[in-house]
């Protein structure tokens, strides 16, 4: 049986109690019977609110980051065990904004994925090249290096992760990778997973970067695009619902 696609919204640092409530109520009302897995990755202070709001709906809950550590003197960090207490099923790790603004390395991202897996949370491991790297012909080299670190650290658990290919030049810019450009990279990532596990087909490889209501269907039609990680368009109920519908 073909696996269901995964559509995950990354709200980034957006939202308020009132706005979240309106958005989630609209999503729950409009989602209908689940033809795909739909999730929202929300700012941590809102996890409790979301846990209550999503009750009875098919909407899954995600976090935007997780600590590589179990517990202890790590001011400001959030452990996988804490996230799990709020019903979190997914945690984004290694988003390019965290790599860029918070100095996260491939090794740290791999450790974060491991911490999530240890608590039954699926890490959505982000990889992606900058515009300069693409123009220098280094796209494959970069994404393979980023994924290799996660594979190295997580060994036989690797079939339990999700991957998100997010070309940095496409994030929040309105410039989307063409379906062919994205598929080309997704095929490279799939092959790399296949070399590491016999269960590589199980892994959701998501595309992210200006995915929207208009371009989602053509991206999701590609053989190795198993879903999307959506920023801006996940904040608008109608747009996110259109993307969810395109993933059925
Ligand atoms: P946009 O959809 O706003 O380009 O953001 C993509 C992203 O970074 C999702 O994690």
Tab-separated table of C-alpha atoms and ligand atoms in Angstrom:
chain	number	residue	atom	x	y	z
A	1	UNK	CA	0.000	0.000	0.000
A	2	UNK	CA	1.279	3.394	-0.881
A	3	UNK	CA	1.978	5.522	2.157
A	4	UNK	CA	-0.102	8.595	2.879
A	5	UNK	CA	1.556	11.886	2.130
A	6	UNK	CA	2.580	14.156	5.008
A	7	UNK	CA	1.666	17.838	4.904
A	8	UNK	CA	3.304	19.744	7.753
A	9	UNK	CA	2.849	23.434	8.450
A	10	UNK	CA	5.798	25.265	9.968
A	11	UNK	CA	4.308	28.299	11.641
A	12	UNK	CA	7.800	29.609	12.518
A	13	UNK	CA	7.574	32.529	15.011
A	14	UNK	CA	3.996	33.434	14.176
A	15	UNK	CA	0.691	33.156	15.966
A	16	UNK	CA	-1.212	34.287	19.035
A	17	UNK	CA	-3.768	32.572	21.226
A	18	UNK	CA	-6.592	34.179	19.248
A	19	UNK	CA	-5.098	33.651	15.785
A	20	UNK	CA	-4.193	30.014	16.534
A	21	UNK	CA	-7.698	29.251	17.684
A	22	UNK	CA	-9.266	30.707	14.552
A	23	UNK	CA	-6.795	28.912	12.294
A	24	UNK	CA	-7.074	25.492	13.916
A	25	UNK	CA	-10.868	25.653	14.106
A	26	UNK	CA	-10.985	26.432	10.393
A	27	UNK	CA	-8.559	23.607	9.606
A	28	UNK	CA	-10.457	21.067	11.707
A	29	UNK	CA	-13.740	22.076	10.095
A	30	UNK	CA	-12.352	21.924	6.572
A	31	UNK	CA	-10.100	18.878	6.674
A	32	UNK	CA	-12.688	16.192	6.089
A	33	UNK	CA	-11.735	12.513	6.203
A	34	UNK	CA	-7.968	12.233	6.286
A	35	UNK	CA	-6.480	11.344	2.934
A	36	UNK	CA	-3.052	12.454	4.063
A	37	UNK	CA	-1.346	13.122	7.378
A	38	UNK	CA	-1.639	16.812	8.269
A	39	UNK	CA	0.407	18.406	11.031
A	40	UNK	CA	1.183	21.849	12.400
A	41	UNK	CA	4.569	22.644	13.941
A	42	UNK	CA	3.854	25.465	16.351
A	43	UNK	CA	5.863	27.731	18.669
A	44	UNK	CA	6.448	25.887	21.958
A	45	UNK	CA	4.376	28.201	24.218
A	46	UNK	CA	1.299	27.178	22.241
A	47	UNK	CA	1.707	23.396	22.523
A	48	UNK	CA	-0.792	23.121	25.392
A	49	UNK	CA	-3.298	25.268	23.531
A	50	UNK	CA	-2.890	23.165	20.407
A	51	UNK	CA	-3.143	19.929	22.347
A	52	UNK	CA	-6.607	21.017	23.481
A	53	UNK	CA	-7.665	22.597	20.184
A	54	UNK	CA	-6.769	19.597	18.041
A	55	UNK	CA	-8.556	17.086	20.278
A	56	UNK	CA	-10.993	15.062	18.217
A	57	UNK	CA	-9.492	16.179	14.904
A	58	UNK	CA	-7.018	14.396	12.648
A	59	UNK	CA	-4.544	17.277	12.905
A	60	UNK	CA	-1.177	16.114	14.265
A	61	UNK	CA	1.074	18.278	16.406
A	62	UNK	CA	4.693	19.136	15.806
A	63	UNK	CA	7.468	21.229	17.355
A	64	UNK	CA	9.981	23.386	15.493
A	65	UNK	CA	13.069	22.195	17.323
A	66	UNK	CA	14.149	19.817	20.093
A	67	UNK	CA	17.173	19.653	22.346
A	68	UNK	CA	19.845	17.037	21.717
A	69	UNK	CA	20.053	16.612	25.499
A	70	UNK	CA	17.828	14.540	27.777
A	71	UNK	CA	17.485	17.105	30.593
A	72	UNK	CA	19.519	19.382	32.792
A	73	UNK	CA	21.307	22.716	32.719
A	74	UNK	CA	20.440	23.797	29.174
A	75	UNK	CA	18.642	27.114	29.615
A	76	UNK	CA	16.015	27.756	26.996
A	77	UNK	CA	16.019	24.266	25.506
A	78	UNK	CA	13.088	21.867	25.225
A	79	UNK	CA	13.533	18.137	25.681
A	80	UNK	CA	11.880	15.466	23.572
A	81	UNK	CA	10.263	14.073	26.731
A	82	UNK	CA	8.624	17.447	27.408
A	83	UNK	CA	7.334	17.701	23.854
A	84	UNK	CA	5.974	14.183	24.075
A	85	UNK	CA	3.875	15.152	27.101
A	86	UNK	CA	1.946	17.562	24.881
A	87	UNK	CA	1.168	14.978	22.224
A	88	UNK	CA	3.911	16.071	19.843
A	89	UNK	CA	4.431	13.547	17.031
A	90	UNK	CA	6.890	15.474	14.830
A	91	UNK	CA	9.834	17.775	15.508
A	92	UNK	CA	11.567	19.795	12.832
A	93	UNK	CA	15.346	19.576	13.220
A	94	UNK	CA	18.048	21.431	11.318
A	95	UNK	CA	15.811	23.980	9.657
A	96	UNK	CA	18.028	26.301	7.609
A	97	UNK	CA	16.952	29.236	9.783
A	98	UNK	CA	18.409	27.443	12.810
A	99	UNK	CA	21.533	26.428	10.914
A	100	UNK	CA	21.964	30.031	9.749
A	101	UNK	CA	20.960	32.067	12.813
A	102	UNK	CA	21.843	29.630	15.595
A	103	UNK	CA	24.959	28.015	14.183
A	104	UNK	CA	23.542	24.498	14.171
A	105	UNK	CA	25.965	21.985	12.679
A	106	UNK	CA	25.255	18.733	10.830
A	107	UNK	CA	26.413	16.802	13.908
A	108	UNK	CA	24.115	18.708	16.280
A	109	UNK	CA	21.155	18.238	13.940
A	110	UNK	CA	21.861	14.502	13.859
A	111	UNK	CA	21.954	14.397	17.669
A	112	UNK	CA	18.637	16.238	17.835
A	113	UNK	CA	17.101	13.678	15.486
A	114	UNK	CA	18.387	10.931	17.772
A	115	UNK	CA	16.890	12.576	20.871
A	116	UNK	CA	13.516	12.856	19.142
A	117	UNK	CA	13.548	9.230	17.985
A	118	UNK	CA	14.413	8.041	21.490
A	119	UNK	CA	11.060	9.453	22.630
A	120	UNK	CA	8.978	8.243	19.708
A	121	UNK	CA	8.910	11.630	17.982
A	122	UNK	CA	9.551	11.665	14.246
A	123	UNK	CA	12.278	14.178	13.435
A	124	UNK	CA	11.701	16.093	10.208
A	125	UNK	CA	15.343	16.500	9.221
A	126	UNK	CA	15.847	19.512	6.974
A	127	UNK	CA	18.475	19.671	4.270
A	128	UNK	CA	18.998	22.167	1.480
A	129	UNK	CA	21.498	24.211	-0.439
A	130	UNK	CA	21.940	27.980	-0.649
A	131	UNK	CA	21.732	29.801	-3.953
A	132	UNK	CA	25.536	30.135	-4.068
A	133	UNK	CA	25.907	26.389	-3.522
A	134	UNK	CA	23.379	25.600	-6.277
A	135	UNK	CA	25.108	27.944	-8.682
A	136	UNK	CA	28.440	26.323	-7.866
A	137	UNK	CA	26.951	22.931	-8.775
A	138	UNK	CA	27.178	21.725	-5.171
A	139	UNK	CA	23.512	20.919	-4.461
A	140	UNK	CA	23.922	17.137	-4.280
A	141	UNK	CA	27.128	17.340	-2.306
A	142	UNK	CA	25.524	19.617	0.304
A	143	UNK	CA	22.287	17.708	0.846
A	144	UNK	CA	24.123	14.372	0.930
A	145	UNK	CA	26.549	15.675	3.531
A	146	UNK	CA	23.665	16.948	5.678
A	147	UNK	CA	21.716	13.685	5.444
A	148	UNK	CA	24.839	11.541	5.903
A	149	UNK	CA	25.330	12.996	9.372
A	150	UNK	CA	21.789	11.988	10.371
A	151	UNK	CA	22.259	8.501	8.914
A	152	UNK	CA	25.618	8.075	10.627
A	153	UNK	CA	24.226	8.967	14.053
A	154	UNK	CA	20.928	7.134	13.812
A	155	UNK	CA	21.922	3.826	12.219
A	156	UNK	CA	19.147	1.302	11.854
A	157	UNK	CA	16.512	3.796	13.139
A	158	UNK	CA	16.919	5.823	9.972
A	159	UNK	CA	13.721	4.499	8.404
A	160	UNK	CA	11.832	6.216	11.255
A	161	UNK	CA	12.845	9.757	10.286
A	162	UNK	CA	11.280	12.158	7.828
A	163	UNK	CA	13.408	14.356	5.588
A	164	UNK	CA	12.556	17.792	4.234
A	165	UNK	CA	14.372	19.114	1.201
A	166	UNK	CA	14.222	22.884	1.564
A	167	UNK	CA	16.402	24.786	-0.877
A	168	UNK	CA	17.381	27.887	1.095
A	169	UNK	CA	16.861	30.119	-1.942
A	170	UNK	CA	13.211	29.035	-2.120
A	171	UNK	CA	12.277	29.694	1.501
A	172	UNK	CA	9.998	32.692	1.930
A	173	UNK	CA	11.110	34.088	-1.409
A	174	UNK	CA	8.219	33.049	-3.633
A	175	UNK	CA	10.784	31.186	-5.780
A	176	UNK	CA	9.812	27.537	-5.802
A	177	UNK	CA	11.990	24.751	-7.112
A	178	UNK	CA	10.348	23.350	-10.222
A	179	UNK	CA	8.824	19.898	-9.721
A	180	UNK	CA	11.691	18.495	-11.816
A	181	UNK	CA	14.388	20.283	-9.802
A	182	UNK	CA	12.858	19.071	-6.559
A	183	UNK	CA	12.346	15.501	-7.795
A	184	UNK	CA	15.982	15.329	-8.894
A	185	UNK	CA	17.181	16.093	-5.372
A	186	UNK	CA	14.543	13.887	-3.741
A	187	UNK	CA	15.736	10.956	-5.874
A	188	UNK	CA	19.291	11.541	-4.652
A	189	UNK	CA	18.088	11.546	-1.037
A	190	UNK	CA	15.998	8.400	-1.582
A	191	UNK	CA	19.004	6.594	-3.066
A	192	UNK	CA	21.101	7.621	-0.078
A	193	UNK	CA	18.453	6.286	2.308
A	194	UNK	CA	18.207	3.068	0.285
A	195	UNK	CA	21.887	2.466	0.779
A	196	UNK	CA	21.307	2.753	4.552
A	197	UNK	CA	18.057	0.854	5.080
A	198	UNK	CA	15.864	-1.672	3.273
A	199	UNK	CA	12.878	0.458	4.375
A	200	UNK	CA	13.757	3.698	2.564
A	201	UNK	CA	10.379	3.778	0.820
A	202	UNK	CA	8.744	4.279	4.223
A	203	UNK	CA	10.524	7.580	4.769
A	204	UNK	CA	8.552	10.706	3.959
A	205	UNK	CA	10.718	13.048	1.910
A	206	UNK	CA	8.989	16.431	2.014
A	207	UNK	CA	9.562	19.432	-0.193
A	208	UNK	CA	9.636	22.886	1.402
A	209	UNK	CA	10.205	26.365	0.000
A	210	UNK	CA	7.357	28.579	-1.206
A	211	UNK	CA	5.003	25.632	-1.587
A	212	UNK	CA	1.526	27.074	-1.932
A	213	UNK	CA	-2.048	26.353	-2.973
A	214	UNK	CA	-1.195	26.885	-6.643
A	215	UNK	CA	1.958	24.791	-6.982
A	216	UNK	CA	1.384	22.000	-4.440
A	217	UNK	CA	-0.346	19.531	-6.769
A	218	UNK	CA	2.428	19.520	-9.373
A	219	UNK	CA	5.153	19.117	-6.737
A	220	UNK	CA	3.250	16.361	-4.934
A	221	UNK	CA	2.779	14.471	-8.210
A	222	UNK	CA	6.509	13.687	-8.367
A	223	UNK	CA	7.381	10.100	-7.472
A	224	UNK	CA	9.759	10.916	-4.600
A	225	UNK	CA	7.900	13.917	-3.153
A	226	UNK	CA	5.958	12.458	-0.239
A	227	UNK	CA	4.567	15.677	1.148
A	228	UNK	CA	5.407	19.232	2.018
A	229	UNK	CA	6.812	21.425	4.782
A	230	UNK	CA	4.942	24.653	4.378
A	231	UNK	CA	5.759	28.020	5.928
A	232	UNK	CA	3.781	31.081	4.890
A	233	UNK	CA	0.884	29.235	3.251
A	234	UNK	CA	0.295	27.166	6.398
A	235	UNK	CA	-0.835	30.308	8.230
A	236	UNK	CA	-3.839	30.756	5.942
A	237	UNK	CA	-6.534	28.143	6.512
A	238	UNK	CA	-7.865	28.168	2.950
A	239	UNK	CA	-4.393	27.777	1.426
A	240	UNK	CA	-3.296	25.051	3.825
A	241	UNK	CA	-6.556	23.169	3.250
A	242	UNK	CA	-6.016	23.361	-0.515
A	243	UNK	CA	-2.540	21.866	-0.089
A	244	UNK	CA	-3.938	19.123	2.171
A	245	UNK	CA	-6.581	18.355	-0.456
A	246	UNK	CA	-3.890	18.189	-3.163
A	247	UNK	CA	-2.099	15.509	-1.130
A	248	UNK	CA	-4.931	12.990	-1.154
B	1	LIG	P1	7.826	29.128	3.040
B	1	LIG	O1	6.766	28.121	2.668
B	1	LIG	O2	7.287	30.343	3.714
B	1	LIG	O3	8.728	29.430	1.882
B	1	LIG	O4	8.744	28.428	4.158
B	1	LIG	C1	9.223	27.163	3.903
B	1	LIG	C2	9.839	26.639	5.150
B	1	LIG	O5	10.890	27.093	5.566
B	1	LIG	C3	9.135	25.577	5.863
B	1	LIG	O6	9.914	25.053	6.882
